[in-house]
Amino acid sequence: MAERIFGHIPNIIEGDVFENRIELSHNKVHRPTQAGISGSQKEGADSIVLSGGYEDDQDLGDIIIYTGHGGRDLNTKKQVTHQILSDKNLALAINCQNGLPVRVIRGANHKSIFSPEFGYRYDGLYNVVNYWKIKGKAGYDVWLFRLEKAETSIHKFEVKEDSPNYLKATRTTTTQQRIDRDYNLTIRIKEIYDFRCQVCNTKIFTNAGFYAEAAHIKPLGEPHNGPDTLDNLLCLCPNHHVMFDYGGFAIDEDFSLIDLDGKLNIKPEHEINREFVRYHREHFTI
Ligand SMILES: [Zn+2]
């Protein structure tokens, strides 16, 4: 089975429309041809297709309340047992826990004003920001997932003044801001450390499994422009991630900790670039 890809698929852009589920699958945007959620409870969910709809679904465009999978009678579509946090539902919870985005595809038969006229449209990346269970209308537990658009489209309008009283729009262009973060690397760094914080060795347990954060040493984006590479990543608990990002501690040349006791735990397969550690020390500590 091919490797699961989190994030955008190369050469596929938001707004691309596919004729059917087969075409969607061939282009790797959503691989299963039947299932609505592509994912596993070990790795997380890489994509979902919105079609038809559960009664508790809400589609507000940039925010989607997505109903989990299972517990319905296949013929009547009515809820007949509890949904449980396992399988595809747990996959979405894993996304939330690990900061993994999910590709969202809307089908023409999805009951929403945001649905395409025909076929299936790739609508970009969403973050799973929360999940919880409710008692559904039939009295059974149903899991809900709050998805929020991970990136906003930037609309640029150019206007030309023809006369003092008349503004005419001459051209409209739309560009998308793509965050080229490699989510597969964030999985890798957590695997190397088995979800243990490199500072305090803590491993946090939640209802969706273990939790840790992938922290960039030299931050991504302007003006730092740190690279999204394994030698610029740390596996940290949330406390130490916040402390590190805001200069609560730093790391010395020999990887001993500054303003905290001890030394950074580093596995042999994880080579950290000292240049990035130096950059962090110089820019984030007072
Ligand atoms: Zn820690």
PDB file of C-alpha atoms and ligand atoms in Angstrom:
ATOM      1  CA  MET A   1       0.000   0.000   0.000  1.00  0.00           C
ATOM      2  CA  ALA A   2       1.308   3.418  -0.932  1.00  0.00           C
ATOM      3  CA  GLU A   3       2.490   5.754   1.791  1.00  0.00           C
ATOM      4  CA  ARG A   4      -0.187   7.991   3.222  1.00  0.00           C
ATOM      5  CA  ILE A   5       0.416  11.615   2.238  1.00  0.00           C
ATOM      6  CA  PHE A   6      -0.619  14.350   4.628  1.00  0.00           C
ATOM      7  CA  GLY A   7      -1.041  17.839   3.205  1.00  0.00           C
ATOM      8  CA  HIS A   8      -1.401  18.956  -0.393  1.00  0.00           C
ATOM      9  CA  ILE A   9      -0.805  16.543  -3.238  1.00  0.00           C
ATOM     10  CA  PRO A  10       1.853  17.940  -5.599  1.00  0.00           C
ATOM     11  CA  ASN A  11       0.367  19.570  -8.734  1.00  0.00           C
ATOM     12  CA  ILE A  12      -3.161  19.537  -7.317  1.00  0.00           C
ATOM     13  CA  ILE A  13      -4.482  22.921  -6.316  1.00  0.00           C
ATOM     14  CA  GLU A  14      -7.424  23.978  -4.245  1.00  0.00           C
ATOM     15  CA  GLY A  15     -10.522  24.266  -6.423  1.00  0.00           C
ATOM     16  CA  ASP A  16      -9.578  21.435  -8.763  1.00  0.00           C
ATOM     17  CA  VAL A  17     -12.697  19.440  -9.680  1.00  0.00           C
ATOM     18  CA  PHE A  18     -12.722  15.711 -10.352  1.00  0.00           C
ATOM     19  CA  GLU A  19     -15.452  13.968 -12.227  1.00  0.00           C
ATOM     20  CA  ASN A  20     -15.913  10.995  -9.916  1.00  0.00           C
ATOM     21  CA  ARG A  21     -14.446   9.024  -7.025  1.00  0.00           C
ATOM     22  CA  ILE A  22     -12.235   6.965  -9.352  1.00  0.00           C
ATOM     23  CA  GLU A  23     -10.591  10.098 -10.718  1.00  0.00           C
ATOM     24  CA  LEU A  24     -10.218  11.434  -7.178  1.00  0.00           C
ATOM     25  CA  SER A  25      -8.501   8.193  -6.218  1.00  0.00           C
ATOM     26  CA  HIS A  26      -6.209   8.089  -9.267  1.00  0.00           C
ATOM     27  CA  ASN A  27      -4.990  11.563  -8.449  1.00  0.00           C
ATOM     28  CA  LYS A  28      -4.290  10.483  -4.832  1.00  0.00           C
ATOM     29  CA  VAL A  29      -6.513  13.278  -3.488  1.00  0.00           C
ATOM     30  CA  HIS A  30      -8.747  10.719  -1.731  1.00  0.00           C
ATOM     31  CA  ARG A  31      -7.676   7.139  -2.266  1.00  0.00           C
ATOM     32  CA  PRO A  32     -10.626   4.982  -1.145  1.00  0.00           C
ATOM     33  CA  THR A  33     -13.372   4.856  -3.765  1.00  0.00           C
ATOM     34  CA  GLN A  34     -16.185   4.203  -1.256  1.00  0.00           C
ATOM     35  CA  ALA A  35     -15.209   5.283   2.260  1.00  0.00           C
ATOM     36  CA  GLY A  36     -15.717   8.900   3.295  1.00  0.00           C
ATOM     37  CA  ILE A  37     -12.645   8.968   5.536  1.00  0.00           C
ATOM     38  CA  SER A  38      -9.209   7.937   4.287  1.00  0.00           C
ATOM     39  CA  GLY A  39      -7.031   7.076   7.240  1.00  0.00           C
ATOM     40  CA  SER A  40      -6.048   4.629   9.927  1.00  0.00           C
ATOM     41  CA  GLN A  41      -6.262   4.787  13.678  1.00  0.00           C
ATOM     42  CA  LYS A  42      -2.491   4.494  13.847  1.00  0.00           C
ATOM     43  CA  GLU A  43      -1.495   7.163  11.316  1.00  0.00           C
ATOM     44  CA  GLY A  44      -4.419   9.596  11.253  1.00  0.00           C
ATOM     45  CA  ALA A  45      -6.723  10.687   8.437  1.00  0.00           C
ATOM     46  CA  ASP A  46      -5.261  12.195   5.270  1.00  0.00           C
ATOM     47  CA  SER A  47      -8.536  13.104   3.525  1.00  0.00           C
ATOM     48  CA  ILE A  48     -12.325  13.145   3.834  1.00  0.00           C
ATOM     49  CA  VAL A  49     -15.098  13.428   1.271  1.00  0.00           C
ATOM     50  CA  LEU A  50     -18.246  15.321   2.243  1.00  0.00           C
ATOM     51  CA  SER A  51     -21.210  13.791   0.479  1.00  0.00           C
ATOM     52  CA  GLY A  52     -24.799  13.126   1.452  1.00  0.00           C
ATOM     53  CA  GLY A  53     -24.601  14.081   5.084  1.00  0.00           C
ATOM     54  CA  TYR A  54     -25.326  13.156   8.657  1.00  0.00           C
ATOM     55  CA  GLU A  55     -28.037  15.102  10.448  1.00  0.00           C
ATOM     56  CA  ASP A  56     -25.520  16.590  12.890  1.00  0.00           C
ATOM     57  CA  ASP A  57     -23.154  17.816  10.138  1.00  0.00           C
ATOM     58  CA  GLN A  58     -22.787  21.565   9.722  1.00  0.00           C
ATOM     59  CA  ASP A  59     -20.944  23.154   6.836  1.00  0.00           C
ATOM     60  CA  LEU A  60     -20.090  26.801   7.382  1.00  0.00           C
ATOM     61  CA  GLY A  61     -17.425  26.938   4.696  1.00  0.00           C
ATOM     62  CA  ASP A  62     -14.200  27.578   6.608  1.00  0.00           C
ATOM     63  CA  ILE A  63     -15.611  25.708   9.611  1.00  0.00           C
ATOM     64  CA  ILE A  64     -17.120  22.260   9.322  1.00  0.00           C
ATOM     65  CA  ILE A  65     -18.707  20.204  12.088  1.00  0.00           C
ATOM     66  CA  TYR A  66     -18.175  16.716  10.819  1.00  0.00           C
ATOM     67  CA  THR A  67     -19.989  13.687  12.198  1.00  0.00           C
ATOM     68  CA  GLY A  68     -17.931  10.599  12.865  1.00  0.00           C
ATOM     69  CA  HIS A  69     -18.354   7.222  11.298  1.00  0.00           C
ATOM     70  CA  GLY A  70     -20.291   4.147  12.361  1.00  0.00           C
ATOM     71  CA  GLY A  71     -23.307   3.009  14.326  1.00  0.00           C
ATOM     72  CA  ARG A  72     -25.787   3.456  11.492  1.00  0.00           C
ATOM     73  CA  ASP A  73     -28.006   0.889   9.875  1.00  0.00           C
ATOM     74  CA  LEU A  74     -26.800   0.549   6.289  1.00  0.00           C
ATOM     75  CA  ASN A  75     -30.318   0.372   4.872  1.00  0.00           C
ATOM     76  CA  THR A  76     -32.265   2.895   6.930  1.00  0.00           C
ATOM     77  CA  LYS A  77     -29.190   5.157   7.610  1.00  0.00           C
ATOM     78  CA  LYS A  78     -30.551   5.584  11.138  1.00  0.00           C
ATOM     79  CA  GLN A  79     -28.272   5.523  14.168  1.00  0.00           C
ATOM     80  CA  VAL A  80     -28.758   2.139  15.859  1.00  0.00           C
ATOM     81  CA  THR A  81     -25.722   1.874  18.163  1.00  0.00           C
ATOM     82  CA  HIS A  82     -23.154   4.165  19.792  1.00  0.00           C
ATOM     83  CA  GLN A  83     -20.314   5.506  17.706  1.00  0.00           C
ATOM     84  CA  ILE A  84     -17.006   4.768  19.369  1.00  0.00           C
ATOM     85  CA  LEU A  85     -13.683   6.533  19.219  1.00  0.00           C
ATOM     86  CA  SER A  86     -11.899   3.913  17.160  1.00  0.00           C
ATOM     87  CA  ASP A  87     -11.028   3.154  13.552  1.00  0.00           C
ATOM     88  CA  LYS A  88     -11.755   6.172  11.264  1.00  0.00           C
ATOM     89  CA  ASN A  89     -13.019   8.303  14.147  1.00  0.00           C
ATOM     90  CA  LEU A  90      -9.820   7.707  16.080  1.00  0.00           C
ATOM     91  CA  ALA A  91      -7.914   8.563  12.888  1.00  0.00           C
ATOM     92  CA  LEU A  92      -9.463  12.059  12.931  1.00  0.00           C
ATOM     93  CA  ALA A  93      -8.700  12.387  16.654  1.00  0.00           C
ATOM     94  CA  ILE A  94      -5.068  11.506  15.865  1.00  0.00           C
ATOM     95  CA  ASN A  95      -5.018  14.456  13.425  1.00  0.00           C
ATOM     96  CA  CYS A  96      -6.181  16.744  16.221  1.00  0.00           C
ATOM     97  CA  GLN A  97      -3.621  15.386  18.670  1.00  0.00           C
ATOM     98  CA  ASN A  98      -0.734  15.589  16.225  1.00  0.00           C
ATOM     99  CA  GLY A  99      -1.543  18.763  14.315  1.00  0.00           C
ATOM    100  CA  LEU A 100      -2.043  16.899  11.036  1.00  0.00           C
ATOM    101  CA  PRO A 101      -4.223  18.544   8.377  1.00  0.00           C
ATOM    102  CA  VAL A 102      -6.885  16.653   6.481  1.00  0.00           C
ATOM    103  CA  ARG A 103      -7.698  17.267   2.807  1.00  0.00           C
ATOM    104  CA  VAL A 104     -11.366  18.145   2.401  1.00  0.00           C
ATOM    105  CA  ILE A 105     -13.281  17.276  -0.765  1.00  0.00           C
ATOM    106  CA  ARG A 106     -16.875  18.370  -1.252  1.00  0.00           C
ATOM    107  CA  GLY A 107     -19.134  16.302  -3.494  1.00  0.00           C
ATOM    108  CA  ALA A 108     -21.996  17.753  -5.517  1.00  0.00           C
ATOM    109  CA  ASN A 109     -24.484  15.695  -3.480  1.00  0.00           C
ATOM    110  CA  HIS A 110     -23.239  17.106  -0.155  1.00  0.00           C
ATOM    111  CA  LYS A 111     -26.085  19.111   1.368  1.00  0.00           C
ATOM    112  CA  SER A 112     -24.415  22.493   1.625  1.00  0.00           C
ATOM    113  CA  ILE A 113     -24.309  25.818  -0.176  1.00  0.00           C
ATOM    114  CA  PHE A 114     -20.558  25.287  -0.463  1.00  0.00           C
ATOM    115  CA  SER A 115     -20.914  22.147  -2.566  1.00  0.00           C
ATOM    116  CA  PRO A 116     -19.761  22.173  -6.201  1.00  0.00           C
ATOM    117  CA  GLU A 117     -22.242  22.052  -9.081  1.00  0.00           C
ATOM    118  CA  PHE A 118     -20.933  18.705 -10.229  1.00  0.00           C
ATOM    119  CA  GLY A 119     -18.292  16.116  -9.371  1.00  0.00           C
ATOM    120  CA  TYR A 120     -15.907  16.411  -6.439  1.00  0.00           C
ATOM    121  CA  ARG A 121     -13.928  19.547  -5.619  1.00  0.00           C
ATOM    122  CA  TYR A 122     -10.697  19.660  -3.615  1.00  0.00           C
ATOM    123  CA  ASP A 123     -11.240  22.403  -1.037  1.00  0.00           C
ATOM    124  CA  GLY A 124      -7.831  22.440   0.611  1.00  0.00           C
ATOM    125  CA  LEU A 125      -6.499  21.599   4.048  1.00  0.00           C
ATOM    126  CA  TYR A 126      -8.424  21.741   7.302  1.00  0.00           C
ATOM    127  CA  ASN A 127      -7.199  21.258  10.856  1.00  0.00           C
ATOM    128  CA  VAL A 128      -9.125  19.063  13.254  1.00  0.00           C
ATOM    129  CA  VAL A 129      -9.202  21.460  16.191  1.00  0.00           C
ATOM    130  CA  ASN A 130     -11.502  19.613  18.593  1.00  0.00           C
ATOM    131  CA  TYR A 131     -13.657  16.515  18.940  1.00  0.00           C
ATOM    132  CA  TRP A 132     -16.346  15.533  21.400  1.00  0.00           C
ATOM    133  CA  LYS A 133     -19.349  13.274  21.709  1.00  0.00           C
ATOM    134  CA  ILE A 134     -23.032  14.145  21.904  1.00  0.00           C
ATOM    135  CA  LYS A 135     -26.214  12.168  22.377  1.00  0.00           C
ATOM    136  CA  GLY A 136     -27.617  11.988  18.861  1.00  0.00           C
ATOM    137  CA  LYS A 137     -31.306  12.328  18.094  1.00  0.00           C
ATOM    138  CA  ALA A 138     -31.816   8.551  18.354  1.00  0.00           C
ATOM    139  CA  GLY A 139     -30.229   8.526  21.832  1.00  0.00           C
ATOM    140  CA  TYR A 140     -26.875   7.057  20.827  1.00  0.00           C
ATOM    141  CA  ASP A 141     -23.415   8.569  21.216  1.00  0.00           C
ATOM    142  CA  VAL A 142     -22.160  10.382  18.124  1.00  0.00           C
ATOM    143  CA  TRP A 143     -18.665  11.848  17.769  1.00  0.00           C
ATOM    144  CA  LEU A 144     -18.304  15.288  16.239  1.00  0.00           C
ATOM    145  CA  PHE A 145     -15.153  16.860  14.842  1.00  0.00           C
ATOM    146  CA  ARG A 146     -14.602  20.570  14.389  1.00  0.00           C
ATOM    147  CA  LEU A 147     -12.577  21.255  11.247  1.00  0.00           C
ATOM    148  CA  GLU A 148     -11.157  24.694  10.516  1.00  0.00           C
ATOM    149  CA  LYS A 149      -9.580  25.834   7.272  1.00  0.00           C
ATOM    150  CA  ALA A 150      -5.824  25.614   7.668  1.00  0.00           C
ATOM    151  CA  GLU A 151      -4.968  28.289   5.121  1.00  0.00           C
ATOM    152  CA  THR A 152      -6.876  31.292   3.927  1.00  0.00           C
ATOM    153  CA  SER A 153      -7.060  32.253   0.294  1.00  0.00           C
ATOM    154  CA  ILE A 154      -5.793  35.725  -0.402  1.00  0.00           C
ATOM    155  CA  HIS A 155      -7.869  37.672  -2.882  1.00  0.00           C
ATOM    156  CA  LYS A 156      -6.107  40.493  -4.632  1.00  0.00           C
ATOM    157  CA  PHE A 157      -8.132  43.161  -6.361  1.00  0.00           C
ATOM    158  CA  GLU A 158      -6.618  45.680  -8.702  1.00  0.00           C
ATOM    159  CA  VAL A 159      -8.637  48.769  -9.421  1.00  0.00           C
ATOM    160  CA  LYS A 160      -8.006  51.496 -11.960  1.00  0.00           C
ATOM    161  CA  GLU A 161      -9.288  55.000 -11.612  1.00  0.00           C
ATOM    162  CA  ASP A 162     -10.797  56.154 -14.908  1.00  0.00           C
ATOM    163  CA  SER A 163     -12.274  59.371 -13.624  1.00  0.00           C
ATOM    164  CA  PRO A 164     -12.512  61.015 -10.217  1.00  0.00           C
ATOM    165  CA  ASN A 165     -15.989  59.571  -9.669  1.00  0.00           C
ATOM    166  CA  TYR A 166     -15.580  56.184 -11.234  1.00  0.00           C
ATOM    167  CA  LEU A 167     -13.595  53.210 -10.004  1.00  0.00           C
ATOM    168  CA  LYS A 168     -13.450  50.294 -12.347  1.00  0.00           C
ATOM    169  CA  ALA A 169     -12.170  46.853 -11.468  1.00  0.00           C
ATOM    170  CA  THR A 170      -9.878  45.917 -14.318  1.00  0.00           C
ATOM    171  CA  ARG A 171      -8.623  42.565 -13.188  1.00  0.00           C
ATOM    172  CA  THR A 172      -9.174  40.120 -10.387  1.00  0.00           C
ATOM    173  CA  THR A 173      -6.636  37.524  -9.469  1.00  0.00           C
ATOM    174  CA  THR A 174      -6.752  34.955  -6.746  1.00  0.00           C
ATOM    175  CA  THR A 175      -3.675  33.430  -5.257  1.00  0.00           C
ATOM    176  CA  GLN A 176      -3.387  30.895  -2.540  1.00  0.00           C
ATOM    177  CA  GLN A 177      -0.948  30.939   0.287  1.00  0.00           C
ATOM    178  CA  ARG A 178       0.468  27.474   0.625  1.00  0.00           C
ATOM    179  CA  ILE A 179       2.247  26.401   3.741  1.00  0.00           C
ATOM    180  CA  ASP A 180       4.703  23.827   2.581  1.00  0.00           C
ATOM    181  CA  ARG A 181       5.133  22.180   5.924  1.00  0.00           C
ATOM    182  CA  ASP A 182       6.018  18.514   5.714  1.00  0.00           C
ATOM    183  CA  TYR A 183       3.573  16.842   8.079  1.00  0.00           C
ATOM    184  CA  ASN A 184       5.219  13.505   7.525  1.00  0.00           C
ATOM    185  CA  LEU A 185       8.316  14.876   9.277  1.00  0.00           C
ATOM    186  CA  THR A 186       6.287  15.822  12.343  1.00  0.00           C
ATOM    187  CA  ILE A 187       5.167  12.198  12.522  1.00  0.00           C
ATOM    188  CA  ARG A 188       8.750  10.984  12.103  1.00  0.00           C
ATOM    189  CA  ILE A 189      10.208  13.086  14.919  1.00  0.00           C
ATOM    190  CA  LYS A 190       7.536  11.862  17.367  1.00  0.00           C
ATOM    191  CA  GLU A 191       8.174   8.273  16.329  1.00  0.00           C
ATOM    192  CA  ILE A 192      11.917   8.619  16.894  1.00  0.00           C
ATOM    193  CA  TYR A 193      11.283   9.702  20.487  1.00  0.00           C
ATOM    194  CA  ASP A 194       8.224   7.507  21.046  1.00  0.00           C
ATOM    195  CA  PHE A 195       6.308  10.678  22.004  1.00  0.00           C
ATOM    196  CA  ARG A 196       8.687  11.459  24.881  1.00  0.00           C
ATOM    197  CA  CYS A 197       9.748  15.057  25.475  1.00  0.00           C
ATOM    198  CA  GLN A 198      13.459  15.529  24.740  1.00  0.00           C
ATOM    199  CA  VAL A 199      13.702  17.784  27.796  1.00  0.00           C
ATOM    200  CA  CYS A 200      11.685  16.086  30.562  1.00  0.00           C
ATOM    201  CA  ASN A 201      11.065  12.617  29.106  1.00  0.00           C
ATOM    202  CA  THR A 202       7.313  12.980  29.719  1.00  0.00           C
ATOM    203  CA  LYS A 203       4.953  10.925  27.558  1.00  0.00           C
ATOM    204  CA  ILE A 204       1.401  12.231  27.641  1.00  0.00           C
ATOM    205  CA  PHE A 205      -1.547   9.871  27.316  1.00  0.00           C
ATOM    206  CA  THR A 206      -4.941  10.951  25.928  1.00  0.00           C
ATOM    207  CA  ASN A 207      -8.082   9.144  24.738  1.00  0.00           C
ATOM    208  CA  ALA A 208      -6.558   9.137  21.238  1.00  0.00           C
ATOM    209  CA  GLY A 209      -3.190   7.739  22.279  1.00  0.00           C
ATOM    210  CA  PHE A 210       0.080   9.523  22.985  1.00  0.00           C
ATOM    211  CA  TYR A 211       0.609  13.233  22.498  1.00  0.00           C
ATOM    212  CA  ALA A 212       3.744  15.217  21.751  1.00  0.00           C
ATOM    213  CA  GLU A 213       4.581  18.297  19.710  1.00  0.00           C
ATOM    214  CA  ALA A 214       7.059  18.791  16.890  1.00  0.00           C
ATOM    215  CA  ALA A 215       8.897  22.049  17.568  1.00  0.00           C
ATOM    216  CA  HIS A 216      10.987  23.908  15.014  1.00  0.00           C
ATOM    217  CA  ILE A 217      14.268  25.144  16.458  1.00  0.00           C
ATOM    218  CA  LYS A 218      14.717  27.971  13.926  1.00  0.00           C
ATOM    219  CA  PRO A 219      11.098  28.987  13.179  1.00  0.00           C
ATOM    220  CA  LEU A 220       9.503  28.552   9.761  1.00  0.00           C
ATOM    221  CA  GLY A 221       8.355  31.565   7.770  1.00  0.00           C
ATOM    222  CA  GLU A 222       9.373  35.207   7.681  1.00  0.00           C
ATOM    223  CA  PRO A 223      11.665  36.584   8.932  1.00  0.00           C
ATOM    224  CA  HIS A 224      13.449  33.516  10.309  1.00  0.00           C
ATOM    225  CA  ASN A 225      12.954  31.169   7.355  1.00  0.00           C
ATOM    226  CA  GLY A 226      14.099  28.078   9.191  1.00  0.00           C
ATOM    227  CA  PRO A 227      13.961  24.920   7.108  1.00  0.00           C
ATOM    228  CA  ASP A 228      11.343  22.227   7.529  1.00  0.00           C
ATOM    229  CA  THR A 229      13.856  19.455   8.077  1.00  0.00           C
ATOM    230  CA  LEU A 230      14.464  16.824  10.718  1.00  0.00           C
ATOM    231  CA  ASP A 231      17.694  18.520  11.872  1.00  0.00           C
ATOM    232  CA  ASN A 232      15.593  21.602  12.757  1.00  0.00           C
ATOM    233  CA  LEU A 233      12.938  19.729  14.768  1.00  0.00           C
ATOM    234  CA  LEU A 234      12.539  18.680  18.375  1.00  0.00           C
ATOM    235  CA  CYS A 235       9.982  16.406  20.015  1.00  0.00           C
ATOM    236  CA  LEU A 236       8.669  18.282  23.051  1.00  0.00           C
ATOM    237  CA  CYS A 237       5.832  18.187  25.562  1.00  0.00           C
ATOM    238  CA  PRO A 238       3.489  21.216  25.266  1.00  0.00           C
ATOM    239  CA  ASN A 239       4.982  22.960  28.309  1.00  0.00           C
ATOM    240  CA  HIS A 240       8.515  22.739  27.027  1.00  0.00           C
ATOM    241  CA  HIS A 241       7.372  23.645  23.504  1.00  0.00           C
ATOM    242  CA  VAL A 242       5.880  26.923  24.750  1.00  0.00           C
ATOM    243  CA  MET A 243       8.903  27.596  26.965  1.00  0.00           C
ATOM    244  CA  PHE A 244      11.262  26.952  24.045  1.00  0.00           C
ATOM    245  CA  ASP A 245       9.314  29.118  21.555  1.00  0.00           C
ATOM    246  CA  TYR A 246       9.253  32.014  24.009  1.00  0.00           C
ATOM    247  CA  GLY A 247      12.820  31.745  25.215  1.00  0.00           C
ATOM    248  CA  GLY A 248      12.151  30.127  28.598  1.00  0.00           C
ATOM    249  CA  PHE A 249      15.182  27.981  27.976  1.00  0.00           C
ATOM    250  CA  ALA A 250      17.760  27.456  25.271  1.00  0.00           C
ATOM    251  CA  ILE A 251      20.228  24.801  24.169  1.00  0.00           C
ATOM    252  CA  ASP A 252      24.003  25.167  24.382  1.00  0.00           C
ATOM    253  CA  GLU A 253      26.672  24.009  21.880  1.00  0.00           C
ATOM    254  CA  ASP A 254      27.070  20.705  23.747  1.00  0.00           C
ATOM    255  CA  PHE A 255      23.249  20.319  23.926  1.00  0.00           C
ATOM    256  CA  SER A 256      23.144  21.009  27.657  1.00  0.00           C
ATOM    257  CA  LEU A 257      20.151  23.127  28.621  1.00  0.00           C
ATOM    258  CA  ILE A 258      20.416  26.817  29.480  1.00  0.00           C
ATOM    259  CA  ASP A 259      18.039  28.051  32.232  1.00  0.00           C
ATOM    260  CA  LEU A 260      16.939  24.465  32.875  1.00  0.00           C
ATOM    261  CA  ASP A 261      18.855  21.601  34.457  1.00  0.00           C
ATOM    262  CA  GLY A 262      20.099  18.721  32.382  1.00  0.00           C
ATOM    263  CA  LYS A 263      20.841  17.974  28.775  1.00  0.00           C
ATOM    264  CA  LEU A 264      18.701  17.495  25.676  1.00  0.00           C
ATOM    265  CA  ASN A 265      17.971  13.825  25.050  1.00  0.00           C
ATOM    266  CA  ILE A 266      19.092  13.048  21.470  1.00  0.00           C
ATOM    267  CA  LYS A 267      18.724   9.696  19.718  1.00  0.00           C
ATOM    268  CA  PRO A 268      21.550   8.587  17.384  1.00  0.00           C
ATOM    269  CA  GLU A 269      19.259   8.696  14.337  1.00  0.00           C
ATOM    270  CA  HIS A 270      18.396  12.336  14.985  1.00  0.00           C
ATOM    271  CA  GLU A 271      21.144  14.734  13.995  1.00  0.00           C
ATOM    272  CA  ILE A 272      20.436  18.288  15.138  1.00  0.00           C
ATOM    273  CA  ASN A 273      22.042  21.173  13.253  1.00  0.00           C
ATOM    274  CA  ARG A 274      23.925  23.352  15.780  1.00  0.00           C
ATOM    275  CA  GLU A 275      23.446  26.383  13.525  1.00  0.00           C
ATOM    276  CA  PHE A 276      19.714  26.363  14.278  1.00  0.00           C
ATOM    277  CA  VAL A 277      20.271  25.868  18.013  1.00  0.00           C
ATOM    278  CA  ARG A 278      22.620  28.866  17.933  1.00  0.00           C
ATOM    279  CA  TYR A 279      20.046  30.925  16.033  1.00  0.00           C
ATOM    280  CA  HIS A 280      17.398  30.133  18.643  1.00  0.00           C
ATOM    281  CA  ARG A 281      19.792  30.995  21.490  1.00  0.00           C
ATOM    282  CA  GLU A 282      20.727  34.308  19.895  1.00  0.00           C
ATOM    283  CA  HIS A 283      17.197  35.398  18.978  1.00  0.00           C
ATOM    284  CA  PHE A 284      14.883  34.058  21.658  1.00  0.00           C
ATOM    285  CA  THR A 285      16.632  34.350  25.006  1.00  0.00           C
ATOM    286  CA  ILE A 286      16.888  37.607  26.925  1.00  0.00           C
TER     287      ILE A 286
HETATM  288 ZN    ZN B   1       8.853  18.360  28.555  1.00  0.00          ZN
END
